[in-house]
Amino acid sequence: MNRFLHHFLVAIMLLLVVQPVTAQDEPRIQLRAGGGFAVYGTRSTLTYSFSNGVRFTSTEEDAAATLHLPIEVRYAFNKRFNAGLDLKFGSYLYEPDSAEGKSNGFAVIGLTAEYSLIAREQFRWYVSIGLNTARLQLRETNTLTQVISEADYGGGGYRLATGTLVFFTSRLGLNVHLGLDSHNFKLDAFRIDGQAQNLNGFTGTLETGGLDGGIGLVVRL
């Protein structure tokens, strides 16, 4: 993911360099970035299958919130329809009384199609649908033994959203959006003090779904 982000930023820099030379009368590319939040309901399921066929399953339901950095690129095929790439980096928040020794981080990459219900020069009201894949890493240090456990999750998801673009100038504007966001994660790896653990017979899933929103700037090229 870090290598992809590096190539992505290089591509954006090249677009900014060549844009004055190749500029069109009608801007085709939008770059969006800002700050975001989400509130989710979560369901965590752990299942262990014994060799004799007996299965033990534990399920826990909870709520969670995140803060994240959304980065979006859009290409306009016409005045109303555009599509592009979404990136999101952030972390889940812990309750203060249970945060000691815990940390996490996630990264999301996806494709989104967007349609403008209102498509004026200085104002756009849009709806969008997107599909994505995400990675989540949970890390916890036992405060007594200092043993570090790490869990890696991965999985797909989707997002339905609506938002508005308000342009202050022909190039610069404000983007505000709110949507329904869902992810289905599967446990891929578990480590204790850096040593990978055998997951044969053991499965873990994490389902999240809720509201996702954000506010930021948009630049038309």
CSV table of C-alpha atoms in Angstrom, one decimal:
chain,number,residue,atom,x,y,z
A,1,MET,CA,0.0,0.0,0.0
A,2,ASN,CA,2.8,2.4,0.8
A,3,ARG,CA,4.4,1.8,-2.7
A,4,PHE,CA,1.0,2.4,-4.3
A,5,LEU,CA,0.6,5.7,-2.4
A,6,HIS,CA,4.0,6.8,-3.5
A,7,HIS,CA,3.2,6.2,-7.2
A,8,PHE,CA,-0.2,7.8,-6.7
A,9,LEU,CA,1.4,11.0,-5.3
A,10,VAL,CA,4.0,11.1,-8.1
A,11,ALA,CA,1.2,10.8,-10.7
A,12,ILE,CA,-0.7,13.7,-9.1
A,13,MET,CA,2.4,15.9,-9.1
A,14,LEU,CA,2.9,15.2,-12.8
A,15,LEU,CA,-0.7,16.2,-13.5
A,16,LEU,CA,-0.2,19.5,-11.7
A,17,VAL,CA,3.0,20.1,-13.7
A,18,VAL,CA,1.5,19.5,-17.1
A,19,GLN,CA,-1.9,20.9,-16.4
A,20,PRO,CA,-1.2,24.5,-17.4
A,21,VAL,CA,0.1,23.3,-20.8
A,22,THR,CA,-2.7,20.8,-21.5
A,23,ALA,CA,-5.6,22.6,-19.8
A,24,GLN,CA,-9.0,22.2,-21.4
A,25,ASP,CA,-11.9,24.7,-21.5
A,26,GLU,CA,-13.9,22.3,-19.4
A,27,PRO,CA,-12.0,20.8,-16.3
A,28,ARG,CA,-12.1,17.1,-16.4
A,29,ILE,CA,-10.2,16.1,-13.3
A,30,GLN,CA,-11.1,16.7,-9.6
A,31,LEU,CA,-8.8,16.2,-6.7
A,32,ARG,CA,-10.4,16.0,-3.2
A,33,ALA,CA,-9.0,15.7,0.2
A,34,GLY,CA,-10.0,16.6,3.8
A,35,GLY,CA,-11.0,15.1,7.1
A,36,GLY,CA,-13.5,12.4,7.8
A,37,PHE,CA,-15.3,10.4,10.5
A,38,ALA,CA,-17.4,7.3,10.7
A,39,VAL,CA,-19.7,5.7,13.3
A,40,TYR,CA,-20.2,1.9,13.0
A,41,GLY,CA,-22.0,-1.0,14.5
A,42,THR,CA,-19.6,-4.0,14.6
A,43,ARG,CA,-19.9,-7.7,14.8
A,44,SER,CA,-16.9,-9.8,15.7
A,45,THR,CA,-17.0,-13.6,15.3
A,46,LEU,CA,-14.3,-16.1,16.3
A,47,THR,CA,-14.8,-19.8,15.5
A,48,TYR,CA,-12.6,-22.7,16.4
A,49,SER,CA,-13.1,-26.2,14.8
A,50,PHE,CA,-11.8,-29.1,16.8
A,51,SER,CA,-10.4,-32.2,15.0
A,52,ASN,CA,-13.4,-34.3,16.3
A,53,GLY,CA,-15.8,-32.0,14.4
A,54,VAL,CA,-16.9,-29.9,17.4
A,55,ARG,CA,-17.0,-26.2,16.7
A,56,PHE,CA,-16.9,-23.4,19.2
A,57,THR,CA,-18.1,-19.9,18.2
A,58,SER,CA,-18.0,-16.6,20.1
A,59,THR,CA,-19.8,-13.5,18.7
A,60,GLU,CA,-19.6,-10.0,20.1
A,61,GLU,CA,-21.5,-6.9,18.9
A,62,ASP,CA,-20.3,-3.4,19.7
A,63,ALA,CA,-20.0,0.1,18.3
A,64,ALA,CA,-17.0,1.9,17.0
A,65,ALA,CA,-15.9,5.3,15.6
A,66,THR,CA,-13.1,6.3,13.3
A,67,LEU,CA,-11.2,9.4,12.2
A,68,HIS,CA,-9.6,9.2,8.8
A,69,LEU,CA,-8.1,11.1,5.8
A,70,PRO,CA,-10.0,10.6,2.6
A,71,ILE,CA,-8.3,11.3,-0.8
A,72,GLU,CA,-10.4,11.1,-4.0
A,73,VAL,CA,-9.6,11.5,-7.7
A,74,ARG,CA,-12.5,12.0,-10.2
A,75,TYR,CA,-12.5,12.1,-14.0
A,76,ALA,CA,-15.6,13.7,-15.6
A,77,PHE,CA,-16.9,11.9,-18.7
A,78,ASN,CA,-19.6,14.6,-19.1
A,79,LYS,CA,-21.3,17.3,-17.0
A,80,ARG,CA,-23.2,14.8,-14.8
A,81,PHE,CA,-21.2,11.6,-14.6
A,82,ASN,CA,-17.7,11.0,-13.3
A,83,ALA,CA,-15.8,8.1,-11.8
A,84,GLY,CA,-12.5,7.6,-10.1
A,85,LEU,CA,-10.3,6.3,-7.2
A,86,ASP,CA,-10.9,6.6,-3.5
A,87,LEU,CA,-8.2,6.3,-0.8
A,88,LYS,CA,-8.8,6.4,3.0
A,89,PHE,CA,-6.4,6.1,5.8
A,90,GLY,CA,-7.3,6.2,9.5
A,91,SER,CA,-7.8,4.4,12.8
A,92,TYR,CA,-10.6,3.3,15.1
A,93,LEU,CA,-11.0,5.2,18.4
A,94,TYR,CA,-10.8,3.5,21.8
A,95,GLU,CA,-12.6,4.5,24.9
A,96,PRO,CA,-10.2,6.3,27.2
A,97,ASP,CA,-10.5,3.7,30.0
A,98,SER,CA,-9.6,0.8,27.7
A,99,ALA,CA,-7.1,2.4,25.3
A,100,GLU,CA,-3.8,1.6,27.2
A,101,GLY,CA,-1.5,-0.5,25.1
A,102,LYS,CA,-3.8,-0.6,22.1
A,103,SER,CA,-3.4,0.8,18.6
A,104,ASN,CA,-4.7,0.2,15.1
A,105,GLY,CA,-4.7,1.5,11.6
A,106,PHE,CA,-6.6,0.9,8.4
A,107,ALA,CA,-6.2,1.7,4.7
A,108,VAL,CA,-9.0,1.5,2.1
A,109,ILE,CA,-8.7,1.7,-1.7
A,110,GLY,CA,-11.7,1.6,-4.1
A,111,LEU,CA,-13.5,2.6,-7.3
A,112,THR,CA,-16.4,5.0,-7.2
A,113,ALA,CA,-19.0,6.1,-9.8
A,114,GLU,CA,-20.7,9.4,-9.2
A,115,TYR,CA,-23.8,11.1,-10.8
A,116,SER,CA,-24.8,14.8,-10.3
A,117,LEU,CA,-28.5,15.4,-9.7
A,118,ILE,CA,-27.8,19.1,-9.9
A,119,ALA,CA,-24.9,20.1,-12.1
A,120,ARG,CA,-24.4,23.8,-12.1
A,121,GLU,CA,-21.0,25.5,-12.7
A,122,GLN,CA,-20.6,26.6,-9.0
A,123,PHE,CA,-22.8,24.0,-7.3
A,124,ARG,CA,-23.1,20.2,-7.6
A,125,TRP,CA,-25.3,17.8,-5.7
A,126,TYR,CA,-24.2,14.2,-6.3
A,127,VAL,CA,-24.9,10.6,-5.4
A,128,SER,CA,-22.3,7.9,-5.6
A,129,ILE,CA,-21.7,4.2,-5.3
A,130,GLY,CA,-18.3,2.6,-4.6
A,131,LEU,CA,-16.7,-0.8,-4.1
A,132,ASN,CA,-13.4,-1.2,-2.2
A,133,THR,CA,-10.9,-3.4,-0.4
A,134,ALA,CA,-9.4,-2.7,3.0
A,135,ARG,CA,-6.7,-3.7,5.4
A,136,LEU,CA,-6.9,-3.4,9.2
A,137,GLN,CA,-4.2,-4.1,11.7
A,138,LEU,CA,-4.9,-4.3,15.5
A,139,ARG,CA,-2.0,-4.2,17.9
A,140,GLU,CA,-2.1,-4.7,21.7
A,141,THR,CA,0.6,-4.8,24.3
A,142,ASN,CA,-0.2,-6.6,27.6
A,143,THR,CA,0.5,-4.0,30.3
A,144,LEU,CA,1.7,-6.7,32.7
A,145,THR,CA,3.8,-9.1,30.6
A,146,GLN,CA,4.6,-6.6,27.7
A,147,VAL,CA,3.7,-9.4,25.2
A,148,ILE,CA,2.7,-7.8,21.9
A,149,SER,CA,-0.1,-9.4,19.9
A,150,GLU,CA,-1.0,-8.3,16.3
A,151,ALA,CA,-4.0,-9.2,14.1
A,152,ASP,CA,-4.2,-8.5,10.4
A,153,TYR,CA,-7.6,-8.3,8.7
A,154,GLY,CA,-8.5,-7.8,5.1
A,155,GLY,CA,-11.8,-7.7,3.1
A,156,GLY,CA,-14.1,-6.0,0.7
A,157,GLY,CA,-16.8,-3.4,1.2
A,158,TYR,CA,-19.1,-0.9,-0.4
A,159,ARG,CA,-20.2,2.7,0.1
A,160,LEU,CA,-23.3,4.6,-0.9
A,161,ALA,CA,-23.0,8.4,-0.5
A,162,THR,CA,-24.4,11.8,-1.3
A,163,GLY,CA,-22.7,15.1,-1.2
A,164,THR,CA,-22.4,18.7,-2.4
A,165,LEU,CA,-19.6,20.6,-4.2
A,166,VAL,CA,-19.6,24.4,-3.7
A,167,PHE,CA,-17.0,26.2,-5.8
A,168,PHE,CA,-15.6,29.6,-4.7
A,169,THR,CA,-13.7,30.1,-7.9
A,170,SER,CA,-13.6,28.2,-11.2
A,171,ARG,CA,-11.0,25.8,-9.7
A,172,LEU,CA,-11.4,25.7,-5.9
A,173,GLY,CA,-14.3,24.5,-3.9
A,174,LEU,CA,-15.6,22.8,-0.8
A,175,ASN,CA,-16.8,19.1,-0.7
A,176,VAL,CA,-19.2,17.9,2.0
A,177,HIS,CA,-20.4,14.3,1.9
A,178,LEU,CA,-22.3,11.7,4.0
A,179,GLY,CA,-22.8,8.0,3.2
A,180,LEU,CA,-23.5,4.4,4.3
A,181,ASP,CA,-20.2,2.5,4.6
A,182,SER,CA,-19.8,-1.3,5.1
A,183,HIS,CA,-16.8,-3.7,5.4
A,184,ASN,CA,-16.5,-7.4,5.8
A,185,PHE,CA,-13.1,-8.3,7.3
A,186,LYS,CA,-11.5,-11.7,7.6
A,187,LEU,CA,-8.6,-12.6,9.9
A,188,ASP,CA,-5.5,-13.2,7.7
A,189,ALA,CA,-2.7,-13.4,10.2
A,190,PHE,CA,-2.0,-13.4,14.0
A,191,ARG,CA,1.4,-12.8,15.6
A,192,ILE,CA,2.6,-12.8,19.2
A,193,ASP,CA,5.9,-10.9,19.7
A,194,GLY,CA,6.4,-11.0,15.9
A,195,GLN,CA,6.0,-14.8,15.6
A,196,ALA,CA,3.2,-15.9,13.3
A,197,GLN,CA,0.6,-18.2,14.9
A,198,ASN,CA,-1.0,-21.2,13.2
A,199,LEU,CA,-4.6,-20.4,12.3
A,200,ASN,CA,-5.6,-24.0,11.2
A,201,GLY,CA,-9.1,-24.6,12.5
A,202,PHE,CA,-9.5,-21.0,13.6
A,203,THR,CA,-11.4,-18.3,11.7
A,204,GLY,CA,-12.1,-14.7,12.6
A,205,THR,CA,-14.4,-12.2,11.0
A,206,LEU,CA,-15.3,-8.6,11.6
A,207,GLU,CA,-18.3,-6.9,10.1
A,208,THR,CA,-18.7,-3.1,10.3
A,209,GLY,CA,-21.5,-0.9,8.9
A,210,GLY,CA,-22.6,2.6,9.6
A,211,LEU,CA,-22.4,6.3,8.7
A,212,ASP,CA,-19.3,7.8,7.1
A,213,GLY,CA,-18.9,11.5,6.4
A,214,GLY,CA,-16.3,14.2,5.7
A,215,ILE,CA,-15.5,17.7,4.6
A,216,GLY,CA,-12.6,19.0,2.6
A,217,LEU,CA,-11.4,20.9,-0.4
A,218,VAL,CA,-11.8,20.1,-4.1
A,219,VAL,CA,-9.6,21.3,-7.0
A,220,ARG,CA,-10.6,21.2,-10.6
A,221,LEU,CA,-7.9,20.7,-13.2
